[in-house]
Coordinates of C-alpha atoms and ligand atoms in Angstrom, one line a residue:
M29 CA 102.3 107.9 -136.6
L30 CA 98.7 107.7 -135.4
Y31 CA 95.9 107.6 -137.9
D32 CA 92.1 107.2 -137.4
I33 CA 91.8 104.6 -140.2
I34 CA 94.3 102.6 -142.2
I35 CA 93.2 101.0 -145.5
V36 CA 95.3 98.0 -146.5
G37 CA 95.0 97.5 -150.3
L38 CA 93.9 100.2 -152.7
G39 CA 92.3 98.2 -155.6
A40 CA 88.6 98.4 -156.3
V41 CA 87.4 98.3 -152.7
G42 CA 90.3 100.1 -151.0
S43 CA 90.2 103.0 -153.5
A44 CA 86.4 103.3 -153.1
T45 CA 86.8 103.3 -149.3
A46 CA 89.6 106.0 -149.5
Y47 CA 87.3 108.1 -151.6
Q48 CA 84.3 107.8 -149.2
L49 CA 86.5 108.4 -146.1
S50 CA 88.0 111.5 -147.7
A51 CA 84.7 113.2 -147.3
T52 CA 85.0 112.9 -143.5
N53 CA 87.3 114.7 -141.1
K54 CA 89.2 111.5 -140.3
K55 CA 93.0 111.1 -140.7
V56 CA 93.2 108.3 -143.2
L57 CA 96.2 106.3 -144.6
G58 CA 95.9 104.0 -147.6
I59 CA 98.7 101.5 -148.2
D60 CA 99.3 99.3 -151.3
Q61 CA 102.1 97.0 -152.2
F62 CA 102.0 98.2 -155.8
Q63 CA 100.9 101.4 -157.6
P64 CA 97.1 101.0 -158.3
P65 CA 95.6 100.7 -160.7
H66 CA 97.9 97.8 -161.7
T67 CA 97.7 94.4 -163.4
F68 CA 98.6 92.0 -160.5
G69 CA 95.3 91.7 -158.7
S70 CA 91.6 91.4 -159.7
S71 CA 90.8 94.8 -161.2
H72 CA 92.5 95.0 -164.6
G73 CA 91.5 94.1 -168.1
D74 CA 89.7 97.3 -169.2
T75 CA 86.1 96.4 -168.5
R76 CA 83.8 95.0 -165.8
I77 CA 80.1 94.1 -166.3
T78 CA 77.6 95.9 -164.2
R79 CA 73.9 94.9 -164.0
Q80 CA 71.2 96.0 -161.6
A81 CA 69.1 92.8 -161.2
I82 CA 71.7 90.6 -159.6
G83 CA 71.5 86.9 -160.4
E84 CA 73.8 86.1 -157.5
G85 CA 70.9 87.2 -155.1
S86 CA 68.6 90.1 -154.7
H87 CA 70.4 91.1 -151.5
Y88 CA 73.2 92.5 -153.8
V89 CA 70.8 94.9 -155.6
P90 CA 70.9 97.8 -153.1
L91 CA 74.7 97.7 -153.4
V92 CA 74.8 98.0 -157.2
L93 CA 72.0 100.6 -157.3
R94 CA 74.0 102.8 -154.9
S95 CA 77.2 102.1 -156.8
H96 CA 75.6 103.3 -160.1
E97 CA 74.9 106.6 -158.3
I98 CA 78.5 106.9 -157.1
W99 CA 80.0 106.1 -160.5
R100 CA 77.9 108.9 -162.1
E101 CA 79.0 111.3 -159.3
L102 CA 82.6 110.3 -159.9
E103 CA 82.3 110.8 -163.6
S104 CA 81.1 114.4 -163.1
K105 CA 84.0 115.1 -160.7
V106 CA 86.8 113.8 -162.9
N107 CA 85.1 114.5 -166.3
T108 CA 85.9 110.9 -167.5
E109 CA 83.5 108.2 -168.7
L110 CA 83.6 105.4 -166.1
F111 CA 80.3 103.6 -166.8
R112 CA 78.7 102.9 -170.2
A113 CA 75.1 101.7 -170.0
C114 CA 75.0 99.9 -173.3
G115 CA 72.5 97.3 -172.0
G116 CA 73.0 93.8 -170.8
L117 CA 71.7 90.4 -172.0
V118 CA 71.7 87.4 -169.7
F119 CA 70.7 84.2 -171.5
G120 CA 70.6 80.5 -171.2
S121 CA 68.8 77.4 -172.4
S122 CA 66.7 77.3 -169.3
L123 CA 65.2 79.8 -166.9
T124 CA 65.5 77.6 -163.8
N125 CA 68.5 75.4 -164.5
A126 CA 71.2 78.0 -165.0
P127 CA 73.8 77.9 -162.2
A128 CA 76.5 80.5 -161.7
H129 CA 78.4 82.2 -158.9
G130 CA 76.7 80.1 -156.2
S131 CA 73.2 80.8 -157.5
S132 CA 71.5 77.6 -158.7
S133 CA 69.2 79.5 -161.1
F134 CA 71.0 82.7 -162.0
L135 CA 68.5 83.7 -164.7
E136 CA 65.4 83.1 -162.6
V137 CA 66.9 85.1 -159.7
T138 CA 67.8 87.9 -162.1
V139 CA 64.2 88.2 -163.4
A140 CA 62.8 88.0 -159.9
A141 CA 65.2 90.7 -158.6
A142 CA 64.3 93.0 -161.5
K143 CA 60.6 92.5 -160.7
A144 CA 61.2 93.0 -156.9
F145 CA 63.1 96.2 -157.4
G146 CA 61.2 97.7 -160.3
I147 CA 64.2 97.5 -162.7
E148 CA 63.3 98.0 -166.3
H149 CA 63.8 94.8 -168.3
Q150 CA 62.5 92.6 -171.0
V151 CA 62.3 88.8 -171.1
L152 CA 63.1 87.7 -174.6
D153 CA 62.5 84.4 -176.5
C154 CA 65.0 83.0 -178.8
Q155 CA 63.5 84.4 -182.0
E156 CA 63.6 87.9 -180.5
M157 CA 67.2 87.5 -179.5
Q158 CA 68.1 86.2 -182.9
Q159 CA 66.7 89.3 -184.5
R160 CA 68.2 91.8 -182.1
Y161 CA 71.5 90.1 -181.4
P162 CA 72.8 88.2 -184.4
Q163 CA 76.3 88.3 -182.8
F164 CA 75.5 84.9 -181.1
H165 CA 74.9 81.4 -182.2
Y166 CA 71.6 80.0 -180.8
Q167 CA 70.2 76.5 -180.4
G168 CA 66.7 77.7 -180.7
T169 CA 65.5 77.1 -177.2
E170 CA 67.2 80.0 -175.3
I171 CA 65.5 82.4 -173.1
G172 CA 67.0 85.9 -172.3
Y173 CA 66.8 88.8 -169.9
F174 CA 67.6 92.2 -171.3
E175 CA 68.3 95.2 -169.0
E176 CA 68.8 98.6 -170.6
G177 CA 70.6 100.0 -167.5
A178 CA 73.3 97.3 -167.5
G179 CA 76.6 98.0 -169.1
F180 CA 80.3 98.1 -168.4
L181 CA 82.7 99.9 -166.0
R182 CA 86.3 100.9 -166.7
P183 CA 88.0 99.4 -163.6
E184 CA 91.4 101.1 -163.9
K185 CA 89.8 104.5 -164.5
C186 CA 87.4 104.0 -161.5
I187 CA 90.3 103.2 -159.2
A188 CA 92.4 106.0 -160.5
A189 CA 89.6 108.5 -160.1
Q190 CA 88.8 107.5 -156.6
L191 CA 92.4 107.6 -155.5
Q192 CA 93.0 110.9 -157.2
L193 CA 90.0 112.5 -155.4
A194 CA 90.8 110.9 -152.1
Q195 CA 94.3 112.2 -152.2
Q196 CA 93.1 115.7 -153.2
Q197 CA 90.9 115.6 -150.1
G198 CA 93.6 114.7 -147.7
V199 CA 93.9 110.9 -147.7
E200 CA 97.6 110.0 -147.4
L201 CA 98.9 107.1 -149.6
Q202 CA 101.9 104.9 -149.1
L203 CA 102.5 102.9 -152.3
N204 CA 104.9 100.1 -153.1
Q205 CA 104.7 99.1 -149.4
K206 CA 103.7 95.5 -148.6
V207 CA 101.9 95.1 -145.3
V208 CA 103.2 92.1 -143.4
S209 CA 100.9 92.2 -140.4
I210 CA 97.8 93.8 -139.0
E211 CA 97.4 93.2 -135.2
P212 CA 95.2 94.6 -132.5
N213 CA 97.1 96.9 -130.1
S214 CA 97.8 95.8 -126.5
H215 CA 94.5 97.4 -125.3
N216 CA 92.5 95.9 -128.2
D217 CA 91.2 99.4 -129.0
G218 CA 93.4 100.1 -132.0
V219 CA 95.6 98.4 -134.6
V220 CA 99.3 98.2 -135.4
V221 CA 100.1 97.8 -139.1
K222 CA 103.5 96.8 -140.2
T223 CA 105.5 96.6 -143.4
N224 CA 109.1 95.4 -143.4
T225 CA 110.3 98.9 -142.8
N226 CA 107.5 100.9 -141.2
T227 CA 105.0 100.6 -138.4
W228 CA 101.8 102.6 -138.2
E229 CA 99.1 102.8 -135.6
A230 CA 95.4 103.6 -136.0
E231 CA 92.1 103.3 -134.3
C232 CA 90.8 101.1 -137.1
A233 CA 92.1 99.1 -140.1
I234 CA 90.3 97.9 -143.2
I235 CA 91.6 94.9 -145.0
A236 CA 90.9 95.2 -148.7
A237 CA 93.7 93.0 -149.9
G238 CA 91.9 91.1 -152.7
A239 CA 93.6 87.9 -153.7
W240 CA 96.3 88.4 -151.0
V241 CA 93.7 88.5 -148.2
S242 CA 94.4 85.2 -146.6
E243 CA 98.0 86.3 -145.9
L244 CA 96.6 88.9 -143.5
L245 CA 94.0 86.8 -141.7
P246 CA 94.3 84.5 -138.7
A247 CA 95.0 80.9 -139.7
A248 CA 91.4 79.8 -138.9
Y249 CA 90.0 82.0 -141.7
Q250 CA 92.6 81.5 -144.4
K251 CA 91.0 78.4 -146.0
F252 CA 87.8 80.3 -146.8
F253 CA 89.5 82.6 -149.4
K254 CA 90.9 80.8 -152.4
A255 CA 92.5 82.4 -155.4
Y256 CA 91.6 81.1 -158.9
R257 CA 93.4 82.2 -162.1
Q258 CA 90.9 83.3 -164.8
I259 CA 91.6 84.3 -168.3
M260 CA 90.2 87.0 -170.6
L261 CA 90.6 86.7 -174.4
W262 CA 90.1 89.3 -177.1
F263 CA 89.2 87.8 -180.5
E264 CA 88.6 89.3 -183.9
Q265 CA 84.9 89.6 -184.7
E266 CA 83.4 87.5 -187.5
L267 CA 80.5 89.8 -188.3
P268 CA 81.1 93.4 -189.4
Y269 CA 82.7 95.6 -186.7
E270 CA 79.5 97.8 -186.6
K271 CA 77.6 94.8 -185.1
F272 CA 79.8 94.8 -182.1
V273 CA 80.0 98.4 -181.1
P274 CA 78.3 99.3 -177.8
E275 CA 75.3 100.8 -179.6
Q276 CA 74.5 97.4 -181.2
C277 CA 76.0 94.9 -178.8
P278 CA 75.2 94.7 -175.1
I279 CA 77.4 93.2 -172.4
Y280 CA 76.3 89.6 -172.1
I281 CA 76.3 86.5 -169.9
K282 CA 75.8 83.1 -171.5
L283 CA 74.7 80.5 -168.9
G284 CA 74.9 76.8 -169.4
E285 CA 73.6 73.8 -167.4
T286 CA 76.8 73.8 -165.3
A287 CA 78.5 76.7 -163.6
E288 CA 81.7 75.9 -165.7
E289 CA 79.8 76.8 -168.9
F290 CA 79.4 80.4 -167.8
L291 CA 80.9 82.9 -170.2
Y292 CA 80.6 86.6 -170.5
G293 CA 81.7 89.4 -172.8
F294 CA 81.7 93.0 -173.9
P295 CA 81.1 95.0 -177.1
A296 CA 84.1 96.2 -179.0
I297 CA 85.6 99.3 -177.4
D298 CA 89.0 99.5 -178.9
G299 CA 88.2 100.2 -182.6
E300 CA 87.9 97.8 -185.5
S301 CA 91.1 96.0 -184.9
G302 CA 91.0 95.9 -181.1
G303 CA 88.9 92.7 -180.9
I304 CA 86.1 91.8 -178.5
K305 CA 86.7 90.7 -175.0
I306 CA 85.3 87.4 -173.6
G307 CA 85.9 85.8 -170.3
T308 CA 85.5 82.3 -169.0
E309 CA 85.7 80.9 -165.5
Q310 CA 87.3 77.9 -163.8
F311 CA 87.1 76.8 -160.2
A312 CA 89.1 73.5 -160.5
D313 CA 92.7 74.8 -159.9
S314 CA 93.4 77.3 -157.2
C315 CA 96.7 79.2 -157.0
T316 CA 98.1 82.1 -155.0
A317 CA 98.4 85.8 -155.9
D318 CA 102.2 85.5 -155.9
T319 CA 102.5 82.2 -157.8
I320 CA 99.9 82.7 -160.5
N321 CA 101.0 82.0 -164.1
R322 CA 100.4 85.4 -165.7
N323 CA 101.0 84.1 -169.2
V324 CA 98.2 82.7 -171.3
S325 CA 99.4 79.7 -173.4
A326 CA 98.6 79.1 -177.0
D327 CA 96.7 75.9 -175.9
E328 CA 94.5 78.0 -173.6
V329 CA 93.8 80.4 -176.4
E330 CA 92.8 77.5 -178.8
Q331 CA 90.6 75.9 -176.1
G332 CA 89.0 79.2 -175.5
F333 CA 88.3 79.7 -179.1
Q334 CA 86.8 76.2 -179.5
R335 CA 84.5 76.9 -176.5
I336 CA 83.6 80.5 -177.2
S337 CA 83.0 80.2 -180.9
Q338 CA 80.1 77.8 -180.2
H339 CA 78.3 80.7 -178.8
L340 CA 79.7 83.9 -180.3
K341 CA 80.6 84.8 -183.9
I342 CA 84.4 85.3 -183.7
K343 CA 87.3 84.4 -185.9
N344 CA 90.2 82.2 -184.7
H345 CA 92.5 85.2 -184.3
C346 CA 93.3 86.2 -180.7
I347 CA 94.4 89.8 -180.4
K348 CA 95.1 89.9 -176.7
S349 CA 95.0 87.6 -173.6
V350 CA 95.3 88.5 -169.9
A351 CA 95.2 86.4 -166.7
C352 CA 93.5 87.8 -163.6
L353 CA 92.5 86.5 -160.1
Y354 CA 89.2 85.7 -158.5
T355 CA 89.2 85.4 -154.7
V356 CA 86.5 82.8 -154.0
T357 CA 84.6 82.0 -150.8
P358 CA 82.9 78.6 -150.2
D359 CA 79.5 80.0 -151.2
Y360 CA 80.8 82.5 -153.8
G361 CA 79.4 85.3 -151.7
F362 CA 81.2 88.3 -150.2
A363 CA 82.8 88.6 -146.8
I364 CA 82.3 92.1 -145.3
D365 CA 82.5 92.0 -141.5
T366 CA 84.5 92.9 -138.5
M367 CA 87.0 90.4 -137.2
P368 CA 85.6 88.3 -134.3
G369 CA 86.9 89.8 -131.0
H370 CA 88.4 92.8 -132.8
P371 CA 85.7 95.2 -134.1
Q372 CA 88.5 97.7 -135.0
I373 CA 89.7 95.4 -137.8
I374 CA 87.3 95.3 -140.8
L375 CA 87.5 92.8 -143.6
A376 CA 86.1 93.3 -147.1
S377 CA 86.6 90.5 -149.6
P378 CA 84.0 91.0 -152.3
C379 CA 85.1 89.0 -155.3
S380 CA 84.1 85.5 -156.4
G381 CA 84.1 87.1 -159.8
H382 CA 81.3 89.6 -159.3
G383 CA 82.5 92.3 -156.9
F384 CA 83.5 95.3 -159.1
K385 CA 80.1 96.5 -159.8
H386 CA 79.3 96.8 -156.1
S387 CA 82.7 98.2 -155.0
A388 CA 81.7 101.9 -155.0
A389 CA 78.9 101.2 -152.5
I390 CA 81.1 98.8 -150.5
G391 CA 83.4 101.8 -150.0
Q392 CA 80.5 103.6 -148.4
I393 CA 79.7 100.6 -146.3
L394 CA 83.3 100.4 -145.0
Q395 CA 83.3 104.1 -144.3
Q396 CA 80.2 103.7 -142.2
L397 CA 81.5 100.6 -140.4
A398 CA 84.8 102.4 -139.6
L399 CA 83.1 105.5 -138.3
N400 CA 80.1 104.0 -136.5
Q401 CA 80.6 100.2 -136.3
R402 CA 77.3 99.9 -138.2
T403 CA 76.0 100.5 -141.7
D404 CA 72.7 101.5 -143.4
F405 CA 73.1 98.6 -145.8
D406 CA 72.0 95.0 -144.9
I407 CA 75.3 93.1 -144.9
S408 CA 74.1 90.2 -142.8
A409 CA 74.6 87.8 -145.8
F410 CA 78.3 88.7 -145.9
S411 CA 79.1 87.8 -142.4
L412 CA 82.1 85.7 -141.5
S413 CA 80.1 83.6 -139.0
R414 CA 78.5 81.7 -141.9
F415 CA 81.8 80.0 -142.6
V416 CA 82.8 79.0 -139.0
Ligands
FAD7 C1 88.8 88.2 -164.9 C2 87.9 88.9 -164.0 C3 86.7 89.3 -164.4 C4 85.8 89.9 -163.5 N1 84.6 90.4 -164.0 C5 83.8 91.1 -163.2 C6 82.6 91.7 -163.8 O1 82.4 91.7 -165.0 N2 81.8 92.4 -163.0 C7 82.1 92.5 -161.6 O2 81.3 93.2 -160.9 N3 83.2 91.9 -161.1 C8 84.0 91.2 -161.9 N4 85.2 90.7 -161.3 C9 85.4 90.8 -159.9 C10 86.0 92.1 -159.5 O3 86.9 92.6 -160.5 C11 86.6 92.0 -158.1 O4 85.5 91.6 -157.3 C12 87.2 93.2 -157.6 O5 88.1 93.7 -158.6 C13 88.0 93.0 -156.3 O6 88.5 94.1 -155.8 P1 89.5 94.1 -154.6 O7 89.7 95.5 -154.2 O8 89.0 93.1 -153.6 O9 90.9 93.5 -155.1 P2 92.0 94.3 -156.0 O10 91.4 95.3 -156.8 O11 92.9 93.2 -156.5 O12 92.8 95.1 -154.8 C14 93.5 94.5 -153.8 C15 94.7 95.4 -153.5 O13 95.3 95.1 -152.3 C16 96.7 95.2 -152.5 N5 97.3 94.4 -151.4 C17 97.1 93.1 -151.2 N6 97.9 92.7 -150.2 C18 98.6 93.7 -149.7 C19 99.5 93.9 -148.7 N7 99.9 92.9 -147.9 N8 100.1 95.1 -148.5 C20 99.7 96.2 -149.3 N9 98.8 96.0 -150.3 C21 98.2 94.8 -150.5 C22 97.0 94.7 -153.9 O14 98.2 95.2 -154.4 C23 95.8 95.3 -154.6 O15 96.1 96.6 -155.1 C24 86.1 90.1 -162.2 C25 87.3 89.6 -161.7 C26 88.2 89.1 -162.6 C27 89.6 88.6 -162.1

């Protein structure tokens, strides 16, 4: 069967691309090895932070601003809340020495991006934060950035909404089908996509395979995409529940003096006994998407409590724990590019722990690249050539 475009992987990025391509007259096929939204990749766990002033670098700001427009457009189409702008607090003990996600001074870059793009924000001293946000423990020297337009997305609902709309508008989906190869055709003007049981041809293929991406890339590129297991923990709150509802508690990022001290969290969204979700990061032990240990051990929960409770007022009662996957590049940046020598094969690997908020706009970028081999967005920072 001949398609114009085949999307391999229908998670955050693939579903956004399917939705964007459904507005064109192209014949589009989306393939996933599971039934998205699912809990095996990088897009589960109920919530993802979104913020407009991007501490990973101001070149991400146009992506998130466009994504916020698309999330709102989607909400009105499916009549479901996808994005809650409860505000966001990014804080650390130093403005300049606060590394995270490849940025050596995440807080400073955040403030600079807000100024450069006219994003409404406040810079808070520790006293102001103590008064406004008593949910945290402070050392007394912290500095904070507050952004009213930040908040959280509902990743599973975003994926479901985009796939539902894409399908309604004619995109074909093949689920529970694992793609085993994506090769240029013999004239190098199309692609051949194979599973163990099917072969499809198209003019163009988009690889949006998340933590499985290296399996579908030529050997020379595989080493640039490493998967890391991350855990999310839901603890009981120590202060009254009302202090943690989205009206009182923003999403937050707590920065330390090393990237490993980074932690982030959300207000309570599952009622009084649902707990509050907090995430930590580790980049010491890589794994693969198929061999990841999906169980979180009692030791990990205890270590998580010891670490998180230094910063957040929680009780030593873990309500839920989930493991998830980051796909990390050497500089923690995204890879969005055509494959060298094969412009009909487009790669999109936007993770390193910060890709969901941008995924709606990345769908638009991939739509434009598939149709025109160019995009209105500046994606030069995401090129593959920086790695080789
Ligand atoms: C714990 C955690 C917390 C995070 N927090 C945030 C946050 O707060 N804010 C933020 O912006 N970002 C955050 N991120 C990052 C963000 O979630 C990811 O960037 C984003 O989900 C990546 O989307 P994706 O489409 O690349 O991958 P996925 O959503 O995992 O999709 C990949 C899809 O490809 C399919 N697939 C793979 N290989 C094949 C194959 N061979 N054949 C068929 N199908 C295939 C998979 O089944 C899957 O459905 C977080 C990530 C994690 C893990």
